[in-house]
Coordinates of N, CA and C in Angstrom, one line a residue:
Chain A
Q300 N 111.5 95.7 121.1 CA 110.4 95.5 120.2 C 110.8 94.6 119.1
M301 N 109.9 93.9 118.5 CA 110.1 92.9 117.5 C 110.6 93.7 116.2
Q302 N 111.7 93.2 115.6 CA 112.2 93.9 114.4 C 112.8 92.9 113.4
L303 N 112.5 93.1 112.2 CA 113.2 92.4 111.1 C 113.9 93.3 110.2
V304 N 115.2 93.2 110.1 CA 116.0 94.1 109.3 C 116.7 93.3 108.1
Q305 N 116.4 93.7 106.9 CA 116.8 93.0 105.7 C 118.1 93.6 105.1
S306 N 118.7 92.9 104.3 CA 119.9 93.3 103.6 C 119.6 94.3 102.5
G307 N 120.6 95.0 102.0 CA 120.4 96.1 101.1 C 120.0 95.7 99.6
A308 N 119.7 96.7 98.8 CA 119.3 96.4 97.5 C 120.4 95.7 96.7
E309 N 119.9 94.9 95.7 CA 120.8 94.2 94.8 C 120.5 94.4 93.4
V310 N 121.5 94.4 92.5 CA 121.4 94.4 91.1 C 122.0 93.2 90.5
K311 N 121.3 92.4 89.8 CA 121.8 91.1 89.3 C 121.6 90.9 87.8
K312 N 122.4 90.1 87.3 CA 122.3 89.7 85.8 C 121.3 88.6 85.7
T313 N 120.6 88.5 84.6 CA 119.8 87.4 84.3 C 120.6 86.1 84.3
G314 N 120.0 85.1 84.9 CA 120.6 83.8 85.0 C 121.4 83.6 86.3
S315 N 121.7 84.7 87.0 CA 122.4 84.6 88.3 C 121.5 84.3 89.5
S316 N 122.1 84.3 90.7 CA 121.3 84.1 91.9 C 121.4 85.3 92.8
V317 N 120.5 85.4 93.7 CA 120.5 86.5 94.7 C 120.2 85.8 96.1
K318 N 120.8 86.3 97.1 CA 120.6 85.8 98.5 C 120.3 87.0 99.4
V319 N 119.1 87.1 99.9 CA 118.6 88.2 100.8 C 118.6 87.7 102.2
S320 N 119.0 88.5 103.1 CA 119.0 88.2 104.5 C 118.0 89.0 105.3
C321 N 117.5 88.4 106.4 CA 116.5 89.0 107.3 C 116.9 88.7 108.7
K322 N 117.4 89.7 109.4 CA 117.9 89.5 110.8 C 116.7 89.9 111.8
A323 N 116.4 89.0 112.6 CA 115.3 89.1 113.6 C 115.9 89.5 115.0
S324 N 115.2 90.4 115.6 CA 115.5 90.8 117.0 C 114.3 91.1 117.8
G325 N 114.4 91.1 119.1 CA 113.2 91.5 119.9 C 112.3 90.4 120.3
Y326 N 112.6 89.2 119.9 CA 111.8 88.0 120.2 C 112.7 86.8 120.1
T327 N 112.2 85.6 120.6 CA 113.0 84.4 120.5 C 112.8 83.9 119.1
F328 N 113.9 83.8 118.4 CA 114.0 83.5 116.9 C 113.3 82.2 116.6
T329 N 113.5 81.2 117.5 CA 113.0 79.9 117.2 C 111.5 79.7 117.5
Y330 N 110.8 80.7 118.1 CA 109.5 80.6 118.5 C 108.5 81.0 117.4
R331 N 109.0 81.6 116.3 CA 108.1 82.1 115.3 C 108.5 81.6 113.9
H332 N 107.5 81.5 113.0 CA 107.8 81.2 111.6 C 108.2 82.4 110.8
L333 N 109.0 82.2 109.8 CA 109.5 83.3 109.0 C 109.1 83.1 107.6
H334 N 108.5 84.1 106.9 CA 107.9 84.0 105.6 C 108.7 84.9 104.7
W335 N 108.6 84.6 103.4 CA 109.1 85.5 102.4 C 108.0 85.8 101.4
V336 N 107.8 87.1 101.1 CA 106.7 87.6 100.2 C 107.4 88.6 99.2
R337 N 107.0 88.5 98.0 CA 107.5 89.5 97.0 C 106.5 90.3 96.4
Q338 N 106.9 91.4 95.9 CA 105.9 92.4 95.2 C 106.6 93.0 94.0
A339 N 106.2 92.6 92.9 CA 106.7 93.2 91.6 C 106.2 94.6 91.5
P340 N 106.9 95.5 90.8 CA 106.4 96.9 90.7 C 105.0 97.1 90.3
G341 N 104.2 97.8 91.2 CA 102.8 98.0 90.9 C 101.9 96.8 91.0
Q342 N 102.4 95.7 91.5 CA 101.7 94.5 91.6 C 101.3 94.1 93.0
A343 N 100.6 93.0 93.2 CA 100.1 92.5 94.5 C 101.2 91.8 95.2
L344 N 100.9 91.5 96.5 CA 101.8 90.6 97.3 C 101.7 89.2 96.8
E345 N 102.9 88.5 96.9 CA 102.9 87.1 96.4 C 103.7 86.3 97.4
W346 N 103.1 85.3 98.1 CA 103.8 84.5 99.1 C 104.8 83.6 98.4
M347 N 106.0 83.5 98.9 CA 107.1 82.6 98.3 C 107.3 81.3 99.1
G348 N 107.3 81.4 100.4 CA 107.7 80.3 101.2 C 107.9 80.6 102.6
W349 N 108.0 79.6 103.5 CA 108.3 79.8 104.9 C 109.4 78.9 105.4
I350 N 109.9 79.2 106.6 CA 110.8 78.4 107.3 C 110.5 78.4 108.8
T351 N 110.6 77.3 109.4 CA 110.5 77.2 110.9 C 111.9 77.2 111.4
P352 N 112.3 78.3 112.0 CA 113.7 78.4 112.5 C 114.1 77.3 113.5
F353 N 113.1 76.8 114.3 CA 113.4 75.8 115.3 C 114.1 74.6 114.7
N354 N 113.5 74.1 113.6 CA 114.0 72.8 113.0 C 114.4 72.9 111.6
G355 N 114.2 74.1 111.0 CA 114.7 74.3 109.6 C 113.7 73.8 108.6
N356 N 112.5 73.3 109.0 CA 111.5 72.9 108.0 C 111.1 74.1 107.1
T357 N 110.9 73.7 105.8 CA 110.5 74.8 104.9 C 109.3 74.3 104.0
N358 N 108.7 75.3 103.4 CA 107.7 75.0 102.4 C 107.7 76.1 101.4
Y359 N 107.5 75.8 100.1 CA 107.6 76.8 99.1 C 106.4 76.8 98.2
A360 N 106.1 78.0 97.7 CA 105.0 78.1 96.8 C 105.3 77.4 95.5
Q361 N 104.3 76.9 94.8 CA 104.6 76.1 93.6 C 105.3 76.9 92.5
N362 N 105.0 78.2 92.5 CA 105.6 79.1 91.5 C 107.1 79.2 91.6
F363 N 107.6 78.9 92.8 CA 109.0 79.1 93.0 C 109.7 77.8 93.4
Q364 N 109.0 76.8 93.4 CA 109.5 75.5 94.0 C 110.9 75.1 93.6
D365 N 111.2 75.3 92.3 CA 112.5 74.9 91.7 C 113.6 75.9 91.9
R366 N 113.3 77.1 92.3 CA 114.3 78.2 92.2 C 114.6 78.8 93.6
V367 N 113.8 78.6 94.6 CA 114.0 79.3 95.8 C 114.4 78.3 96.9
T368 N 115.3 78.8 97.8 CA 115.8 78.1 98.9 C 115.8 79.1 100.1
I369 N 115.1 78.6 101.2 CA 115.1 79.4 102.4 C 115.8 78.7 103.5
T370 N 116.7 79.4 104.1 CA 117.6 78.8 105.2 C 117.6 79.7 106.4
R371 N 118.2 79.2 107.5 CA 118.4 80.1 108.6 C 119.6 79.8 109.4
D372 N 120.1 80.8 110.1 CA 121.3 80.6 111.0 C 120.8 80.9 112.4
R373 N 120.6 79.9 113.2 CA 120.0 80.2 114.5 C 120.9 81.1 115.4
S374 N 122.2 80.8 115.3 CA 123.1 81.6 116.1 C 123.1 83.1 115.7
M375 N 122.8 83.4 114.5 CA 122.8 84.8 114.0 C 121.3 85.3 114.0
T376 N 120.4 84.5 114.4 CA 118.9 84.9 114.3 C 118.6 85.5 113.0
T377 N 119.1 84.9 112.0 CA 118.9 85.4 110.6 C 118.4 84.3 109.7
A378 N 117.4 84.7 108.8 CA 116.9 83.9 107.8 C 117.4 84.4 106.4
Y379 N 117.5 83.5 105.5 CA 117.9 83.8 104.1 C 117.0 83.3 103.1
M380 N 116.9 84.1 102.0 CA 116.1 83.6 100.8 C 117.0 83.7 99.6
E381 N 117.2 82.6 99.0 CA 118.0 82.6 97.8 C 117.2 82.2 96.6
L382 N 117.2 83.1 95.6 CA 116.4 82.8 94.3 C 117.4 82.7 93.2
S383 N 117.3 81.6 92.5 CA 118.3 81.3 91.4 C 117.7 81.5 90.0
S384 N 118.5 81.3 89.0 CA 118.1 81.5 87.6 C 117.2 82.7 87.4
L385 N 117.7 83.8 87.9 CA 117.0 85.1 87.8 C 116.6 85.5 86.4
R386 N 115.4 86.0 86.3 CA 114.9 86.6 85.0 C 114.4 88.0 85.3
S387 N 114.1 88.7 84.3 CA 113.7 90.1 84.5 C 112.4 90.2 85.3
E388 N 111.6 89.2 85.2 CA 110.3 89.2 85.9 C 110.5 89.1 87.4
D389 N 111.7 88.7 87.9 CA 112.0 88.6 89.3 C 112.3 90.0 89.9
T390 N 112.4 91.0 89.1 CA 112.6 92.4 89.6 C 111.5 92.7 90.5
A391 N 111.7 92.9 91.8 CA 110.7 93.1 92.8 C 111.2 93.5 94.1
M392 N 110.3 93.9 95.0 CA 110.7 94.1 96.4 C 110.4 92.8 97.1
Y393 N 111.4 92.3 97.9 CA 111.3 91.1 98.6 C 111.2 91.4 100.1
Y394 N 110.1 90.9 100.8 CA 109.9 91.1 102.2 C 110.0 89.8 103.0
C395 N 110.6 89.9 104.2 CA 110.4 88.9 105.1 C 109.3 89.3 106.2
A396 N 108.7 88.3 106.7 CA 107.6 88.6 107.7 C 107.5 87.5 108.6
T397 N 107.0 87.7 109.8 CA 106.9 86.6 110.8 C 105.5 86.4 111.3
S398 N 105.2 85.2 111.7 CA 104.0 84.8 112.3 C 104.2 83.9 113.5
T399 N 103.2 83.9 114.4 CA 103.4 83.1 115.6 C 103.3 81.6 115.3
V400 N 102.3 81.2 114.6 CA 102.1 79.9 114.1 C 101.7 79.9 112.6
L401 N 101.7 78.7 112.0 CA 101.4 78.8 110.5 C 100.1 79.4 110.2
D402 N 99.1 79.0 111.0 CA 97.7 79.6 110.7 C 97.6 80.9 111.4
A403 N 98.4 81.8 111.0 CA 98.4 83.1 111.7 C 98.8 84.2 110.7
P404 N 98.3 85.4 111.0 CA 98.7 86.5 110.0 C 100.2 86.8 110.2
F405 N 100.7 87.6 109.2 CA 102.1 88.0 109.2 C 102.1 89.4 110.0
D406 N 102.4 89.3 111.3 CA 102.2 90.5 112.1 C 103.4 91.5 112.1
Y407 N 104.6 91.1 111.7 CA 105.7 92.0 111.7 C 106.5 91.7 110.4
W408 N 106.9 92.8 109.7 CA 107.5 92.8 108.4 C 108.8 93.5 108.4
G409 N 109.7 93.0 107.6 CA 111.0 93.7 107.3 C 110.7 94.9 106.4
Q410 N 111.7 95.7 106.2 CA 111.6 96.9 105.4 C 111.6 96.7 103.9
G411 N 111.9 95.4 103.5 CA 112.0 95.1 102.1 C 113.4 95.3 101.5
T412 N 113.6 94.4 100.5 CA 114.9 94.5 99.8 C 114.6 94.5 98.3
L413 N 115.0 95.5 97.6 CA 114.7 95.6 96.2 C 115.8 94.9 95.4
V414 N 115.3 93.9 94.6 CA 116.2 93.2 93.7 C 115.9 93.5 92.3
T415 N 116.9 94.0 91.5 CA 116.7 94.4 90.1 C 117.5 93.4 89.3
V416 N 116.8 92.9 88.3 CA 117.4 91.9 87.4 C 117.5 92.5 86.0
S417 N 118.7 92.6 85.4 CA 118.8 93.1 84.1 C 119.8 92.3 83.3
S418 N 119.8 92.4 82.0 CA 120.7 91.7 81.2 C 122.0 92.5 81.0
Chain B
E252 N 94.4 75.7 94.8 CA 94.8 77.0 95.4 C 93.6 77.8 95.6
I253 N 93.5 78.4 96.8 CA 92.4 79.3 97.2 C 92.7 80.7 96.5
V254 N 91.7 81.2 95.8 CA 91.8 82.5 95.1 C 91.0 83.5 95.9
L255 N 91.6 84.6 96.2 CA 90.9 85.7 96.9 C 90.7 86.9 95.9
I256 N 89.5 87.3 95.7 CA 89.1 88.4 94.8 C 88.6 89.6 95.7
Q257 N 89.3 90.7 95.5 CA 88.8 91.9 96.2 C 88.0 92.8 95.3
S258 N 87.1 93.5 95.9 CA 86.4 94.6 95.2 C 86.1 95.8 96.1
P259 N 86.3 97.0 95.5 CA 86.7 97.3 94.2 C 88.2 97.2 94.1
D260 N 88.7 97.4 92.8 CA 90.2 97.5 92.6 C 90.7 98.8 93.1
F261 N 89.8 99.8 92.9 CA 90.2 101.2 93.1 C 89.0 102.0 93.6
Q262 N 89.2 102.9 94.6 CA 88.1 103.7 95.1 C 88.6 105.1 95.4
S263 N 87.9 106.1 95.0 CA 88.3 107.5 95.3 C 87.2 108.0 96.3
V264 N 87.6 108.4 97.5 CA 86.7 108.7 98.5 C 87.1 110.1 99.2
T265 N 86.1 110.7 99.9 CA 86.4 111.9 100.6 C 86.6 111.6 102.0
P266 N 87.3 112.5 102.7 CA 87.5 112.3 104.2 C 86.1 112.3 104.9
K267 N 86.1 111.5 105.9 CA 84.9 111.3 106.8 C 83.9 110.3 106.2
E268 N 84.1 109.9 104.9 CA 83.3 108.9 104.3 C 83.5 107.6 105.0
K269 N 82.5 106.7 104.8 CA 82.7 105.3 105.3 C 83.0 104.4 104.1
V270 N 84.0 103.6 104.2 CA 84.5 102.8 103.1 C 84.3 101.3 103.4
T271 N 83.9 100.6 102.4 CA 83.8 99.1 102.5 C 84.5 98.4 101.4
I272 N 85.4 97.5 101.8 CA 86.2 96.7 100.8 C 85.8 95.3 101.1
T273 N 85.6 94.5 100.0 CA 85.2 93.1 100.2 C 86.3 92.2 99.7
C274 N 86.3 91.0 100.2 CA 87.2 89.9 99.8 C 86.4 88.6 99.7
R275 N 86.4 88.0 98.6 CA 85.7 86.8 98.4 C 86.7 85.6 98.1
A276 N 86.5 84.5 98.9 CA 87.4 83.4 98.7 C 86.8 82.4 97.8
S277 N 87.6 81.6 97.0 CA 87.0 80.6 96.1 C 86.5 79.4 96.8
Q278 N 86.8 79.2 98.1 CA 86.2 78.2 98.9 C 86.3 78.6 100.3
S279 N 85.5 77.9 101.2 CA 85.4 78.3 102.6 C 86.8 78.3 103.3
I280 N 87.1 79.4 104.0 CA 88.3 79.5 104.8 C 88.1 79.8 106.2
G281 N 86.8 79.5 106.7 CA 86.5 79.8 108.1 C 86.7 81.3 108.4
N282 N 87.5 81.6 109.4 CA 87.8 83.0 109.7 C 89.3 83.3 109.5
S283 N 90.0 82.4 108.8 CA 91.5 82.6 108.6 C 91.8 83.6 107.5
L284 N 91.2 84.8 107.7 CA 91.4 85.9 106.7 C 91.9 87.1 107.5
H285 N 92.9 87.8 106.9 CA 93.6 88.9 107.5 C 93.7 90.1 106.6
W286 N 93.7 91.3 107.1 CA 93.7 92.5 106.3 C 95.0 93.3 106.6
Y287 N 95.6 93.8 105.5 CA 96.8 94.6 105.7 C 96.6 96.0 104.9
Q288 N 97.4 96.9 105.4 CA 97.4 98.3 104.8 C 98.8 98.5 104.3
Q289 N 99.0 98.9 103.1 CA 100.3 99.2 102.5 C 100.3 100.6 101.9
K290 N 101.1 101.5 102.5 CA 101.2 102.9 102.0 C 102.4 102.9 101.0
P291 N 102.4 103.8 100.1 CA 103.5 103.9 99.1 C 104.9 103.8 99.8
D292 N 105.7 103.0 99.2 CA 107.1 102.8 99.6 C 107.2 102.3 101.1
Q293 N 106.2 101.7 101.6 CA 106.3 101.1 102.9 C 106.0 99.6 102.9
S294 N 106.3 98.9 103.9 CA 106.0 97.5 104.1 C 104.5 97.4 104.5
P295 N 103.9 96.3 104.2 CA 102.5 96.1 104.6 C 102.4 96.1 106.2
K296 N 101.3 96.5 106.7 CA 101.0 96.5 108.1 C 99.7 95.8 108.4
L297 N 99.8 94.9 109.4 CA 98.6 94.1 109.7 C 97.5 95.0 110.4
L298 N 96.3 95.0 109.9 CA 95.2 95.7 110.5 C 94.3 94.9 111.3
I299 N 93.8 93.8 110.6 CA 92.7 92.9 111.2 C 93.2 91.5 111.0
Q300 N 93.1 90.7 112.0 CA 93.4 89.3 112.0 C 92.2 88.4 112.3
Y301 N 92.2 87.3 111.7 CA 91.1 86.3 111.9 C 89.7 87.0 111.7
A302 N 89.6 87.7 110.6 CA 88.4 88.3 110.0 C 87.9 89.5 110.8
S303 N 88.0 89.5 112.1 CA 87.4 90.6 112.9 C 88.2 91.1 114.1
Q304 N 89.3 90.6 114.3 CA 90.1 91.0 115.5 C 91.1 92.1 115.1
S305 N 91.0 93.2 115.7 CA 91.9 94.3 115.4 C 93.3 94.0 116.0
F306 N 94.3 94.3 115.2 CA 95.7 94.1 115.7 C 96.0 95.3 116.6
S307 N 97.0 95.0 117.5 CA 97.4 96.0 118.4 C 97.8 97.4 117.8
G308 N 97.2 98.4 118.4 CA 97.6 99.8 117.9 C 96.8 100.3 116.7
V309 N 95.9 99.5 116.1 CA 95.2 99.9 114.9 C 94.0 100.8 115.4
P310 N 93.8 101.9 114.7 CA 92.7 102.8 115.1 C 91.4 102.1 115.0
S311 N 90.5 102.5 115.9 CA 89.2 101.9 116.0 C 88.3 102.1 114.8
R312 N 88.6 103.0 113.9 CA 87.8 103.2 112.7 C 87.9 102.0 111.7
F313 N 88.9 101.2 111.9 CA 89.1 100.0 111.1 C 88.4 98.8 111.8
S314 N 87.6 98.1 111.0 CA 86.9 96.9 111.5 C 86.7 95.9 110.4
G315 N 86.6 94.6 110.8 CA 86.4 93.6 109.8 C 85.3 92.6 110.2
S316 N 84.7 92.0 109.2 CA 83.6 91.0 109.5 C 83.7 90.0 108.4
G317 N 82.9 88.9 108.7 CA 82.7 87.9 107.7 C 83.2 86.5 108.1
S318 N 82.9 85.5 107.4 CA 83.4 84.1 107.6 C 83.0 83.3 106.4
G319 N 83.7 82.2 106.3 CA 83.4 81.3 105.2 C 84.1 81.8 103.9
T320 N 83.3 82.4 103.0 CA 83.9 82.9 101.8 C 83.8 84.4 101.6
D321 N 83.0 85.1 102.4 CA 82.8 86.5 102.2 C 83.2 87.4 103.4
F322 N 84.1 88.3 103.1 CA 84.7 89.1 104.2 C 84.6 90.6 103.8
T323 N 84.6 91.5 104.8 CA 84.5 92.9 104.6 C 85.5 93.6 105.5
L324 N 86.2 94.6 105.0 CA 87.0 95.6 105.8 C 86.2 96.9 105.7
T325 N 85.9 97.5 106.8 CA 85.2 98.7 106.9 C 86.1 99.8 107.5
I326 N 86.2 101.0 106.9 CA 86.8 102.1 107.5 C 85.8 103.2 107.8
N327 N 85.5 103.4 109.0 CA 84.6 104.5 109.4 C 85.3 105.8 109.5
S328 N 84.6 106.9 109.0 CA 85.1 108.2 109.1 C 86.6 108.3 108.6
L329 N 86.7 108.1 107.3 CA 88.0 108.0 106.6 C 88.9 109.2 106.9
E330 N 90.1 109.0 107.1 CA 91.1 110.1 107.3 C 92.1 110.2 106.1
A331 N 92.7 111.3 105.9 CA 93.6 111.5 104.8 C 94.7 110.5 104.8
E332 N 95.2 110.1 106.0 CA 96.3 109.2 106.2 C 95.9 107.7 105.8
D333 N 94.7 107.5 105.5 CA 94.2 106.1 105.2 C 94.4 105.8 103.7
A334 N 94.9 106.8 102.9 CA 95.3 106.6 101.5 C 96.3 105.5 101.5
A335 N 96.0 104.4 100.8 CA 96.9 103.2 100.8 C 96.2 102.1 99.9
T336 N 97.0 101.0 99.8 CA 96.4 99.8 99.1 C 96.2 98.8 100.2
Y337 N 95.0 98.2 100.2 CA 94.6 97.2 101.2 C 94.6 95.8 100.6
Y338 N 95.1 94.9 101.3 CA 95.2 93.5 100.9 C 94.5 92.6 101.9
C339 N 93.8 91.6 101.4 CA 93.3 90.5 102.2 C 94.3 89.3 102.0
H340 N 94.3 88.4 102.9 CA 95.3 87.3 103.0 C 94.7 86.1 103.7
Q341 N 94.8 84.9 103.1 CA 94.2 83.8 103.8 C 95.3 82.8 104.3
S342 N 95.1 82.3 105.5 CA 96.1 81.3 106.1 C 95.4 80.0 106.4
S343 N 94.3 79.7 105.6 CA 93.5 78.5 105.8 C 94.1 77.3 105.1
S344 N 94.6 77.5 103.9 CA 95.0 76.4 103.1 C 96.5 76.0 103.3
L345 N 96.8 75.7 104.5 CA 98.2 75.4 104.9 C 98.7 74.2 104.0
P346 N 100.0 74.1 103.6 CA 101.0 75.1 104.0 C 101.2 76.3 103.1
M347 N 100.1 76.5 102.3 CA 100.2 77.6 101.3 C 99.4 78.8 101.7
Y348 N 99.7 79.9 101.2 CA 99.0 81.2 101.5 C 98.7 81.9 100.2
T349 N 97.6 82.7 100.2 CA 97.4 83.6 99.1 C 96.9 85.0 99.5
F350 N 97.2 85.9 98.7 CA 96.7 87.3 98.9 C 95.7 87.7 97.8
G351 N 94.9 88.7 98.2 CA 94.0 89.3 97.2 C 94.8 90.2 96.3
Q352 N 94.2 90.7 95.3 CA 94.9 91.5 94.3 C 95.1 93.0 94.8
G353 N 94.5 93.3 95.9 CA 94.7 94.7 96.4 C 93.5 95.6 96.0
T354 N 93.2 96.6 96.9 CA 92.3 97.7 96.6 C 93.0 99.0 97.0
K355 N 93.1 99.8 96.0 CA 93.8 101.1 96.1 C 92.8 102.1 96.5
L356 N 93.0 102.8 97.6 CA 92.1 103.8 98.1 C 92.8 105.2 97.9
E357 N 92.1 106.1 97.2 CA 92.6 107.4 97.0 C 91.7 108.4 97.7
I358 N 92.3 109.3 98.4 CA 91.5 110.3 99.1 C 91.4 111.6 98.3
K359 N 90.2 112.0 98.0 CA 89.9 113.2 97.2 C 90.4 114.5 97.9

């Protein structure tokens, strides 16, 4: 069955960076797009960006354009989301999710990774 | 950017009631509108895709309708396990996506 397993919780200092991983299994990694969505405590879902594992193409939300980098390792069937220049407002749960094509819902989600940013 | 506004923000309902949640888009998005359910401390789960298509394994009491700018999620005969926050999501304005602000459903 299709599964996305994310790396564990992180505690970071303001100004540092965090890199969260998302390991995919149960499907052909290069056949689906991989998205990152975050959710601050008590807040709504916020789309951050996507990657096409087949060719590494990416696109980022304007809010994160300068600070986020999404990459993938095809051999490890794993995608990564790195967020830099962390501030307290980046404290949130970060989810990876997959879709068949870009104009498609996010049908499978990872379990989430809590990132806590403090000074 | 396409903005999605859900209503209501919060609703308290009794079991077996019928619930309707609406999602309005700031411009036409065709049928590229999807609904998710998120229970506390869980990841979101896809319920309805492309406005009205039920995702695999979703109970038949969940249904969706609408097109263009106005969409509705309906839960018939609400059950206690339906207590959750529900989000709409549009995939029309590629390569960007947006979510609604969420509707929290409390079961009395």
